[in-house]
mmCIF file of C-alpha atoms in Angstrom:
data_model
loop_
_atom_site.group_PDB
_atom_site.id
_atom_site.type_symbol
_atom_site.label_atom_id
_atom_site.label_comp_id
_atom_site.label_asym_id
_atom_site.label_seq_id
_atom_site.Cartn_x
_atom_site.Cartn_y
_atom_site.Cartn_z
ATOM 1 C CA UNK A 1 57.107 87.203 82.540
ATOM 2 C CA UNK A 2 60.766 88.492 82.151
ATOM 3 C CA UNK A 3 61.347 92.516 82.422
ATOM 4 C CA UNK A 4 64.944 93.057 81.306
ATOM 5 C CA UNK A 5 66.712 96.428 81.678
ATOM 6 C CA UNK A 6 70.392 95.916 82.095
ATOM 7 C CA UNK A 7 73.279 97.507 81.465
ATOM 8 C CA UNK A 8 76.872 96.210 81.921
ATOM 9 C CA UNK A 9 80.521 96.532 80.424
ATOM 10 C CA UNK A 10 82.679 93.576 80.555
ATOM 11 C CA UNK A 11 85.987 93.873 78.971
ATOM 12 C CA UNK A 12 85.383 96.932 77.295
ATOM 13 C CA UNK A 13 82.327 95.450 75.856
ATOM 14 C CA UNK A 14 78.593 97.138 76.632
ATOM 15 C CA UNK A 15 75.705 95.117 77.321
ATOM 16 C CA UNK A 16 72.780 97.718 76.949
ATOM 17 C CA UNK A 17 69.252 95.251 76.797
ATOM 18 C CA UNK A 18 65.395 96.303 77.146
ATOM 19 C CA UNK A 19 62.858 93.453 76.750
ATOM 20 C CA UNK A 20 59.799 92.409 78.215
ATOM 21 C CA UNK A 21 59.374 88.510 77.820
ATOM 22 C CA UNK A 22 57.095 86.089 78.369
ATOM 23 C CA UNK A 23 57.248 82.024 78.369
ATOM 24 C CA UNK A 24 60.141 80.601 76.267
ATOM 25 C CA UNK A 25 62.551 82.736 74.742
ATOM 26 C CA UNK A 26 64.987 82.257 72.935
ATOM 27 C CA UNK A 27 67.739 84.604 72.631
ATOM 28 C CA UNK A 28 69.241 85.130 69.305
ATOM 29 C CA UNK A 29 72.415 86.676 68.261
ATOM 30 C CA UNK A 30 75.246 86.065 66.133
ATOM 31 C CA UNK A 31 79.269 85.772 67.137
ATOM 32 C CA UNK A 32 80.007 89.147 69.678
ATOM 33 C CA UNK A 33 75.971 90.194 69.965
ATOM 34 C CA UNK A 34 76.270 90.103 73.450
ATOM 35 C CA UNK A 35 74.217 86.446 74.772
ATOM 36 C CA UNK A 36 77.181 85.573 76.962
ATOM 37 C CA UNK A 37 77.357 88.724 78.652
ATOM 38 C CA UNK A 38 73.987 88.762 78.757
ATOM 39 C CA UNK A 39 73.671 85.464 80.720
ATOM 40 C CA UNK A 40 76.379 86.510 83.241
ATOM 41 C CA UNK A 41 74.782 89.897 83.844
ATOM 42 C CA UNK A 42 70.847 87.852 84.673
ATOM 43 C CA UNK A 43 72.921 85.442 86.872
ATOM 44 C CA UNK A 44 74.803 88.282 88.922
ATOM 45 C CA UNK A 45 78.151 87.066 87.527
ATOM 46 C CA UNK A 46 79.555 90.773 86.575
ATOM 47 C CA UNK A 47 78.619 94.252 88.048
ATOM 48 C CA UNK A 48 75.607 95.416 86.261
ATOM 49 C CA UNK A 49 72.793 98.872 86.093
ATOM 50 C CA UNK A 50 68.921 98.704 85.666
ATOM 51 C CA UNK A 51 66.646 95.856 86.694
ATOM 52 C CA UNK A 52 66.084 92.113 85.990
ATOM 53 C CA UNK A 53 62.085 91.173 87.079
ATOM 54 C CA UNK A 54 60.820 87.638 87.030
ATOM 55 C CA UNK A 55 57.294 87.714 87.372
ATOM 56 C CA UNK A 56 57.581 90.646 89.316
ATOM 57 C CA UNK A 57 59.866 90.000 91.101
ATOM 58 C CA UNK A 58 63.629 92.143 91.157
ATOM 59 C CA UNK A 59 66.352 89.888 91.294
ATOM 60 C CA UNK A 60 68.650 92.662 90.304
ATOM 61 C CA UNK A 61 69.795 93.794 93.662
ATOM 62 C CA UNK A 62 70.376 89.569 95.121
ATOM 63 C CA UNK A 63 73.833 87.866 94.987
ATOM 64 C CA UNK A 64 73.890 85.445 92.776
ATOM 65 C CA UNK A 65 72.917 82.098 95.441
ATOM 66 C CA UNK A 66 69.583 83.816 95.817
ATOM 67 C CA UNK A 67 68.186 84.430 92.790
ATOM 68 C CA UNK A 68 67.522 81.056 92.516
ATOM 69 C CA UNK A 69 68.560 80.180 88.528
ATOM 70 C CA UNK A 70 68.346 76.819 87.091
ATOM 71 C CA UNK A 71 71.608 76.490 84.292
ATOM 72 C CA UNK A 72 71.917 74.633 81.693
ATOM 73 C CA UNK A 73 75.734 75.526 80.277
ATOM 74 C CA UNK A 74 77.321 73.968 76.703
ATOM 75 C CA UNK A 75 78.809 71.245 78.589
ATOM 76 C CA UNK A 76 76.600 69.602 81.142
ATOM 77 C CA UNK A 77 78.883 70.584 84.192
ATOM 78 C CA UNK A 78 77.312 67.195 85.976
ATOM 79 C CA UNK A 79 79.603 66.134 89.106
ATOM 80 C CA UNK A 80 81.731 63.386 87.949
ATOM 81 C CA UNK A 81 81.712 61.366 91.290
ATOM 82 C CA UNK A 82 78.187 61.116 91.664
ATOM 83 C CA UNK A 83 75.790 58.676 89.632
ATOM 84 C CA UNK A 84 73.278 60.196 87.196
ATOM 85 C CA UNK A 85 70.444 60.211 90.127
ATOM 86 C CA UNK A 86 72.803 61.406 92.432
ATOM 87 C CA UNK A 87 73.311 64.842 89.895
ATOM 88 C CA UNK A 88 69.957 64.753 89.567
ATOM 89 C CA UNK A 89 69.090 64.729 93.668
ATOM 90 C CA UNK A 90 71.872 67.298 93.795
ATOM 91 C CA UNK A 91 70.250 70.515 95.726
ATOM 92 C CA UNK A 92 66.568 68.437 95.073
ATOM 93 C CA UNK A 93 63.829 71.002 96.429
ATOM 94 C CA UNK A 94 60.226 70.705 97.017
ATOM 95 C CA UNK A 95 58.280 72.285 94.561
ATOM 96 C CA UNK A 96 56.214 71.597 91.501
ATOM 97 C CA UNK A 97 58.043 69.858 89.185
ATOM 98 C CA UNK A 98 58.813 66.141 90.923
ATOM 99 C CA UNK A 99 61.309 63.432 90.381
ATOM 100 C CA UNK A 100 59.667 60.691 89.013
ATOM 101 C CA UNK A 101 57.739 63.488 85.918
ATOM 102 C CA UNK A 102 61.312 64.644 84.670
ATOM 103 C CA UNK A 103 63.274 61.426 84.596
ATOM 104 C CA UNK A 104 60.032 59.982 82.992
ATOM 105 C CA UNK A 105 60.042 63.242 80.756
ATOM 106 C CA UNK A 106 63.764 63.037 79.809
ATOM 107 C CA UNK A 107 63.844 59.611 79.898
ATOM 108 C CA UNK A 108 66.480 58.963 82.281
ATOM 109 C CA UNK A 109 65.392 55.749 83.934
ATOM 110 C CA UNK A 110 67.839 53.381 82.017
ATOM 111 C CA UNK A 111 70.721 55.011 83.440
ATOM 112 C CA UNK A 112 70.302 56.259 86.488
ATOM 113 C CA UNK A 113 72.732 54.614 88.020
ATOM 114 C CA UNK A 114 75.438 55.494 85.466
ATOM 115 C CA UNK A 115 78.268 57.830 86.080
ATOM 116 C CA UNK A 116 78.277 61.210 83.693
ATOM 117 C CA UNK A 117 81.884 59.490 81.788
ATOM 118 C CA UNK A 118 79.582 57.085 80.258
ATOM 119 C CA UNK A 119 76.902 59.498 78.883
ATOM 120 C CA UNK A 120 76.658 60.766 75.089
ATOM 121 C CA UNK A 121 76.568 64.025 74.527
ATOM 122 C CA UNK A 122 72.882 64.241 74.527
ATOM 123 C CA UNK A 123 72.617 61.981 77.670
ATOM 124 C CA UNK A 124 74.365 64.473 79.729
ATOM 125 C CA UNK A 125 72.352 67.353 78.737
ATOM 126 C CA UNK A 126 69.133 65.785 79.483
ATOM 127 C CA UNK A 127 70.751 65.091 82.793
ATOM 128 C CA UNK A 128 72.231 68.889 83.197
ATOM 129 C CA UNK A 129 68.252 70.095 82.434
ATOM 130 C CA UNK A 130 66.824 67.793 85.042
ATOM 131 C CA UNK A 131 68.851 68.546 87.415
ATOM 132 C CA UNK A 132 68.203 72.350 86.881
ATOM 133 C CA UNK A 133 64.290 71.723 86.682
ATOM 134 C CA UNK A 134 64.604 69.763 90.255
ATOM 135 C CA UNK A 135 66.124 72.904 91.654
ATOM 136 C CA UNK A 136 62.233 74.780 91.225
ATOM 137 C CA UNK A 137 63.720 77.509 89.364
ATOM 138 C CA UNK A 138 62.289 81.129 89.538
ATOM 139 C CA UNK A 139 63.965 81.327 85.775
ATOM 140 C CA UNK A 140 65.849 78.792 83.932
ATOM 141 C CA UNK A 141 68.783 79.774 81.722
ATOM 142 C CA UNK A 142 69.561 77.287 78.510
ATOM 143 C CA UNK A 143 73.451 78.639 77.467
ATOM 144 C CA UNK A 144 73.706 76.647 74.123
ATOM 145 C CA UNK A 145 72.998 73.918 75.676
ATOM 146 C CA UNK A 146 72.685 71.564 71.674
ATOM 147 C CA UNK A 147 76.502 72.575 71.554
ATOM 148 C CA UNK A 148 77.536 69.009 72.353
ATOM 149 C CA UNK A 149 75.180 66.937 71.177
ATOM 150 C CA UNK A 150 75.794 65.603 67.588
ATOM 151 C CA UNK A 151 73.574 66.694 64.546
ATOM 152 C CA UNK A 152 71.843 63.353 63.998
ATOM 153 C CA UNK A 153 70.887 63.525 67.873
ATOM 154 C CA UNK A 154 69.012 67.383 67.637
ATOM 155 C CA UNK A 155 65.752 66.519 66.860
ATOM 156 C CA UNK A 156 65.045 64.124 69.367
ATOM 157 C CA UNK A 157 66.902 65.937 72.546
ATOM 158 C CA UNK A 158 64.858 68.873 71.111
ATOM 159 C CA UNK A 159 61.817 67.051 71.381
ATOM 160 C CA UNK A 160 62.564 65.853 75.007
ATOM 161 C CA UNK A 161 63.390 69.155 76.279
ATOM 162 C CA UNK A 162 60.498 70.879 75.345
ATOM 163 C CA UNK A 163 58.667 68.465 76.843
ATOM 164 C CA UNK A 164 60.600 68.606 80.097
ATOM 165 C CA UNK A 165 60.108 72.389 79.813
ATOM 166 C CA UNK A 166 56.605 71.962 80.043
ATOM 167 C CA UNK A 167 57.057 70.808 83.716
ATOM 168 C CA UNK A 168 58.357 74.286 84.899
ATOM 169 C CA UNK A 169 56.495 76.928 85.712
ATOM 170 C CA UNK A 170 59.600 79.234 85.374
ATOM 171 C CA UNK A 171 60.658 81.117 82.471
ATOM 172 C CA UNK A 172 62.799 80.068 79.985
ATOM 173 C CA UNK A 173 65.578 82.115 78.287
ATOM 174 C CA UNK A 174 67.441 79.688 75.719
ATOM 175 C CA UNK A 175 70.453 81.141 74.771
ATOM 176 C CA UNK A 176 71.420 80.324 71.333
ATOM 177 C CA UNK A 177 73.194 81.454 67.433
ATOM 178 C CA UNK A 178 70.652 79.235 65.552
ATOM 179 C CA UNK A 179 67.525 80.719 64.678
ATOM 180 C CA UNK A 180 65.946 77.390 63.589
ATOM 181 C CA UNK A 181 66.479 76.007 67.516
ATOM 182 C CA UNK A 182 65.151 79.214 69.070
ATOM 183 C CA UNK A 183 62.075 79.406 67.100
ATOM 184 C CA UNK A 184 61.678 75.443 67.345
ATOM 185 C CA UNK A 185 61.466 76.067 71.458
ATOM 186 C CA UNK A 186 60.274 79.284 71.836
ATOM 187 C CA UNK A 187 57.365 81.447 71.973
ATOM 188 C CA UNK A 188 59.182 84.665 71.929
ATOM 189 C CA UNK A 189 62.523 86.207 70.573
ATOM 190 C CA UNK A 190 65.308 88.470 71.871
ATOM 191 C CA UNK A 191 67.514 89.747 69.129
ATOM 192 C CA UNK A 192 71.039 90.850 70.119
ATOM 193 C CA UNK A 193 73.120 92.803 67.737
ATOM 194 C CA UNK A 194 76.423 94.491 69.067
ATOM 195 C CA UNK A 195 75.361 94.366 72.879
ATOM 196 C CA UNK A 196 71.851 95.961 72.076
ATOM 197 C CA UNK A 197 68.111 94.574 71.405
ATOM 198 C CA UNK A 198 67.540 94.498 67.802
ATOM 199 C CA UNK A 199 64.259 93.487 68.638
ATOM 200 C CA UNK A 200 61.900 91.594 71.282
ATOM 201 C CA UNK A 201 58.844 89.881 71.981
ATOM 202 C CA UNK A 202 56.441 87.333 69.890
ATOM 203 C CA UNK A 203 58.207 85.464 67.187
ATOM 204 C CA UNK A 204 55.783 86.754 64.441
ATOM 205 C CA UNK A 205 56.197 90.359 65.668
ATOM 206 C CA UNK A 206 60.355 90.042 65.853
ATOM 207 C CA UNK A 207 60.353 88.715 62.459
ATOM 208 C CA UNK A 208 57.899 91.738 61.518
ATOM 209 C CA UNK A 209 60.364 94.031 62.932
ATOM 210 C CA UNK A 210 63.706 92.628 61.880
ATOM 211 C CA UNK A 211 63.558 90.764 59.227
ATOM 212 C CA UNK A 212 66.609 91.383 57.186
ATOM 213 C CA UNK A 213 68.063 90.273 60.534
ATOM 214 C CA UNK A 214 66.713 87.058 61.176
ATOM 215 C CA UNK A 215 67.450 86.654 57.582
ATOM 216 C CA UNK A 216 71.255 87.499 58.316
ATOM 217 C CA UNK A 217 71.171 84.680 61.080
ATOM 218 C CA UNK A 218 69.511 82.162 58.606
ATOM 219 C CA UNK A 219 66.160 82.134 59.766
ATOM 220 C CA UNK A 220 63.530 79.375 58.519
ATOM 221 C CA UNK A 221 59.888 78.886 58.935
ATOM 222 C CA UNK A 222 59.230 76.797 62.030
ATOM 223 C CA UNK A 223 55.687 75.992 63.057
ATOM 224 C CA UNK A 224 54.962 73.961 65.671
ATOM 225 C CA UNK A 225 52.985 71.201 64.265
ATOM 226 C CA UNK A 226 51.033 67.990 64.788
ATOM 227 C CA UNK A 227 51.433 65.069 62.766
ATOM 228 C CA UNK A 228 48.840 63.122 61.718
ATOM 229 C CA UNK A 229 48.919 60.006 58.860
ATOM 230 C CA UNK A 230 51.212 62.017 56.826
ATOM 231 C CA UNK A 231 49.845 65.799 57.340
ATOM 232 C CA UNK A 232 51.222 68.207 59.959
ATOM 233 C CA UNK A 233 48.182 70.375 61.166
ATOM 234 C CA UNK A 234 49.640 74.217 61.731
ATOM 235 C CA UNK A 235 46.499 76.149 63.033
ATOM 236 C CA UNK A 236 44.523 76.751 59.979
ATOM 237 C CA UNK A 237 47.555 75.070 57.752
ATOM 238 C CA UNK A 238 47.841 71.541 56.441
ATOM 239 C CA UNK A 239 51.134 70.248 54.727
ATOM 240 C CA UNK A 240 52.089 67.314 53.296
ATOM 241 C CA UNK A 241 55.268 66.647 55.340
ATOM 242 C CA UNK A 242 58.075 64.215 55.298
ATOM 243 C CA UNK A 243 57.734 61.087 58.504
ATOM 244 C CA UNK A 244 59.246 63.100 61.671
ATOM 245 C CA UNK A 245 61.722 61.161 63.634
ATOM 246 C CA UNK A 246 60.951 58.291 66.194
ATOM 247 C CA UNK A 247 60.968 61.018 68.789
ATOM 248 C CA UNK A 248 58.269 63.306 67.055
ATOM 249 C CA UNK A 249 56.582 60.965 66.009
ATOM 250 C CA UNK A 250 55.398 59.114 69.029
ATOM 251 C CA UNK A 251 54.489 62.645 70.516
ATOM 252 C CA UNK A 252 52.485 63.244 67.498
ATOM 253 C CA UNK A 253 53.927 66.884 67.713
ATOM 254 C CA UNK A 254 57.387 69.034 66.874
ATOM 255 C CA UNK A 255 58.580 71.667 65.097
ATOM 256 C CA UNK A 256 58.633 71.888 61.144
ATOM 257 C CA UNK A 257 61.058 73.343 59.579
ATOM 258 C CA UNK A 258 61.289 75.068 55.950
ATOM 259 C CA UNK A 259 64.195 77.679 54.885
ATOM 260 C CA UNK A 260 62.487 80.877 53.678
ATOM 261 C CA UNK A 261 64.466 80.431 50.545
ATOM 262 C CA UNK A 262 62.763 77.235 49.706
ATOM 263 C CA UNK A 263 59.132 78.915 49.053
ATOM 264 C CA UNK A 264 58.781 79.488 45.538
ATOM 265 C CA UNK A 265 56.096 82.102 44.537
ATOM 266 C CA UNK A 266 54.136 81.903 41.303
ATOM 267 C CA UNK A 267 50.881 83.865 40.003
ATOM 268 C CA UNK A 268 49.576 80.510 38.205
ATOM 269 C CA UNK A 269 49.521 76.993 39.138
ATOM 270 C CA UNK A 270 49.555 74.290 35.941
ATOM 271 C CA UNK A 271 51.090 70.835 36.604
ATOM 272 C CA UNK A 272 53.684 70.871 39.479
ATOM 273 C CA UNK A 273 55.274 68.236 41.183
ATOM 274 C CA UNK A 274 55.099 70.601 44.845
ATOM 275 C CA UNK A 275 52.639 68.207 46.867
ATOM 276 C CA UNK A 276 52.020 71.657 48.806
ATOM 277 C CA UNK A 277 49.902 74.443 46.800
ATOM 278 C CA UNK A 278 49.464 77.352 49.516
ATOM 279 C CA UNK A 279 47.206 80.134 48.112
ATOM 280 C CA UNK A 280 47.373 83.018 50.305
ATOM 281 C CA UNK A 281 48.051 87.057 50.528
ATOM 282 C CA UNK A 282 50.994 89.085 50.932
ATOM 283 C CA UNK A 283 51.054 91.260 54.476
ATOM 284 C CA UNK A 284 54.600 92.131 55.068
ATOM 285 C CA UNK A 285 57.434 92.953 52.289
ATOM 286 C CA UNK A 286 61.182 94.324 52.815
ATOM 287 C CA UNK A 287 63.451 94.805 50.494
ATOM 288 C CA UNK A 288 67.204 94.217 51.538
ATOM 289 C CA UNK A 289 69.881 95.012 49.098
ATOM 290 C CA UNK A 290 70.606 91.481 48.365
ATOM 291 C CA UNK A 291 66.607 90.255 48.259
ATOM 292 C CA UNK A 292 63.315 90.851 49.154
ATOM 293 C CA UNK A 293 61.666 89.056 51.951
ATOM 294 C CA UNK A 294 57.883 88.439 51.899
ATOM 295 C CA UNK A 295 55.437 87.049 54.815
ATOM 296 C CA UNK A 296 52.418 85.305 53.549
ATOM 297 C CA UNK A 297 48.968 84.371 55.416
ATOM 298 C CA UNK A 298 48.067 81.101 54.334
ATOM 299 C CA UNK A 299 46.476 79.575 57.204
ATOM 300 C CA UNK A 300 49.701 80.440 58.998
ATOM 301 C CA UNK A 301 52.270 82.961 58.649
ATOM 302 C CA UNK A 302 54.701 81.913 55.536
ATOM 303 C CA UNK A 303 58.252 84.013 54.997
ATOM 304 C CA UNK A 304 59.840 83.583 51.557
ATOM 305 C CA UNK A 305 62.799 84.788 50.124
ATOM 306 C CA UNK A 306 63.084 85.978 46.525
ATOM 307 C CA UNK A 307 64.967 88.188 44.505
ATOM 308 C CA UNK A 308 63.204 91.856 43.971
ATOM 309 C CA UNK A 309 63.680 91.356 40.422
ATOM 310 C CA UNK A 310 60.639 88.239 41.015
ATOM 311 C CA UNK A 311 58.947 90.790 43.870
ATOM 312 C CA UNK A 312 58.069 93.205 41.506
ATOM 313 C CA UNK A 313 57.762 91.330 38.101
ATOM 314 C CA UNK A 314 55.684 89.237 40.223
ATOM 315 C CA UNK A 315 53.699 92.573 42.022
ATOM 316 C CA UNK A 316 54.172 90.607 45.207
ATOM 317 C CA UNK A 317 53.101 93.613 47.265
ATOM 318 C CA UNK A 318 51.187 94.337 51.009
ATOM 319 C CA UNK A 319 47.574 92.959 49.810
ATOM 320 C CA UNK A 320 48.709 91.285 46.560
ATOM 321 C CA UNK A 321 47.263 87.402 46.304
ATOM 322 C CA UNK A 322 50.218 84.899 45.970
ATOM 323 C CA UNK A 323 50.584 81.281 45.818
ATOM 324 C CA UNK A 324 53.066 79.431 47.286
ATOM 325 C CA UNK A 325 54.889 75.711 46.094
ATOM 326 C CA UNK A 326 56.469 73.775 49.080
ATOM 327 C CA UNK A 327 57.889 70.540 48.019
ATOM 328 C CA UNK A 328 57.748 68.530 50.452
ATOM 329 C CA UNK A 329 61.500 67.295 51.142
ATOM 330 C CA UNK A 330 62.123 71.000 51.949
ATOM 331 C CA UNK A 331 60.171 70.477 54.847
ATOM 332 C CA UNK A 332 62.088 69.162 57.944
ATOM 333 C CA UNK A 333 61.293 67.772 61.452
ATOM 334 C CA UNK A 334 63.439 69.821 64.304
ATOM 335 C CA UNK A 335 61.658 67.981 67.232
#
């Protein structure tokens, strides 16, 4: 559980952030909303008001060496001198999450003895995170931490971490502008806008709250999903799905992807060539200026984006039945 109630100014900018957290969280905000002041304010970096509690505890009032933070920044940060398992033994504590579980989570036995020049992008990451996790974090901070690893590379370092992240008993507060990796890793959202909280908490109830937000920040469904022989099981919903990366794949789980725009609503089915025919009811509509955004129950929560024109020649109101066409190469593996 994270308790945030900080307030800060930092070059004549004002960090002013309530949330109460729990699990993995991914914090959302677009250029200026505040997530790098944010991240120096929980690690002590700059003078700050209010309170920062991790599971109950107030690290607010410690200097920054003992709050005991595990960071991940955009670059890795490894020591260049020492090998791979010499990062990784770097400030090694006794705790719960062990040595041999995170390089065998990360996958980092091939090149332990490597120096941190040689490593990809991605390499060094998974590196950076295990050496944060062997520190027995009382919260780990993620600060962009995809930034250097190359598109083609994302879903499987996604994959990887979150399975490393199941290792820690810490918190998580993954620090990101795309809303497709936060909701891909993360039980629960913090929305920045201008130095404040747009909104916080469970990822259903954020969206709920802000939607024309998420929206602005090019949200997507994301489920997390199993695959099985060509279906990914989401709760209650089955979809045919394209074949997930090696990564996902041998996990049998990730995160599914599908861009809100991408839904299309009808009010009868005839011949289609969607492989995905959700029937299901409307529960949530807003209309922005530039469309109307609609969350449907079809075994899982589905958000679609349509114009308002469709909404209401359509009667796509709170209550109103609605079927939904996914074809399935919209639908894309994250991790």
């Amino acid at each position: 559980m994270i308790q945030i109630d900080l307030h800060a100014q930092r070059d004549g900018f004002g960090l002013d952030v309530h949330a109460d957290l729990s699990g993995s969280t991914g914090v959302l905000g677009g250029n200026g909303a505040g997530k790098s002041t944010l991240v120096h304010a929980i690690a002590g970096l700059i003078p700050t008001e209010g309170t920062l509690r991790v599971n109950g505890r107030d690290l607010s009032a410690l200097p920054t060496a003992e709050r005991e933070l595990g960071v991940v920044f955009q670059d890795g940060r490894l020591f260049p001198h020492l090998t791979v398992e010499g990062n990784l033994r770097y400030g090694l504590r006794s705790g719960p999450v062990a040595y041999d579980a995170v390089v065998q989570a990360l996958r980092l036995g091939d090149f332990l003895s490597r120096r941190p020049a040689s490593l990809s992008g991605g390499e060094a990451q998974r590196v950076a995170l295990g050496r944060a996790l062997l520190r027995q974090p009382r919260l780990l901070l993620l600060d962009e931490p995809l930034a250097a690893v190359d598109q083609s590379s994302r879903p499987e370092i996604t994959s990887l971490i979150r399975d490393a992240l199941d290792l820690c008993e810490a918190p998580v507060l993954w620090i990101t502008h795309d809303a497709r990796t936060a909701m891909a890793v993360a039980t629960d959202l913090l929305l920045l806008e201008n130095g404040r909280t747009r909104a916080a908490g469970p990822i259903e109830s954020v969206l709920r709250a802000a939607p024309g937000a998420a929206h602005g920040l090019g949200a997507e469904n994301v489920w997390q999903a199993r695959w099985d022989d060509g279906v990914a099981q989401i709760d209650a919903l089955k979809l045919q799905a394209p074949v997930p990366p090696t990564g996902v794949a041998r996990r049998g789980r990730g995160a599914l992807a599908l861009p809100w725009t991408d839904v299309v609503l009808v009010d009868q089915v005839g011949k289609t060539s969607a492989r995905n025919v959700l029937a299901g009811v409307v529960t949530a509509r807003q209309d922005l200026p530039e469309a109307t955004l609609l969350t449907l129950d079809v075994g899982a929560p589905l958000h679609a984006e349509v114009t308002t024109f469709s909404a209401d020649r359509l009667r796509l109101d709170v209550g109103a039945q609605a079927t939904a066409l996914v074809k399935t190469r919209s639908l894309r593996w994250l991790g």
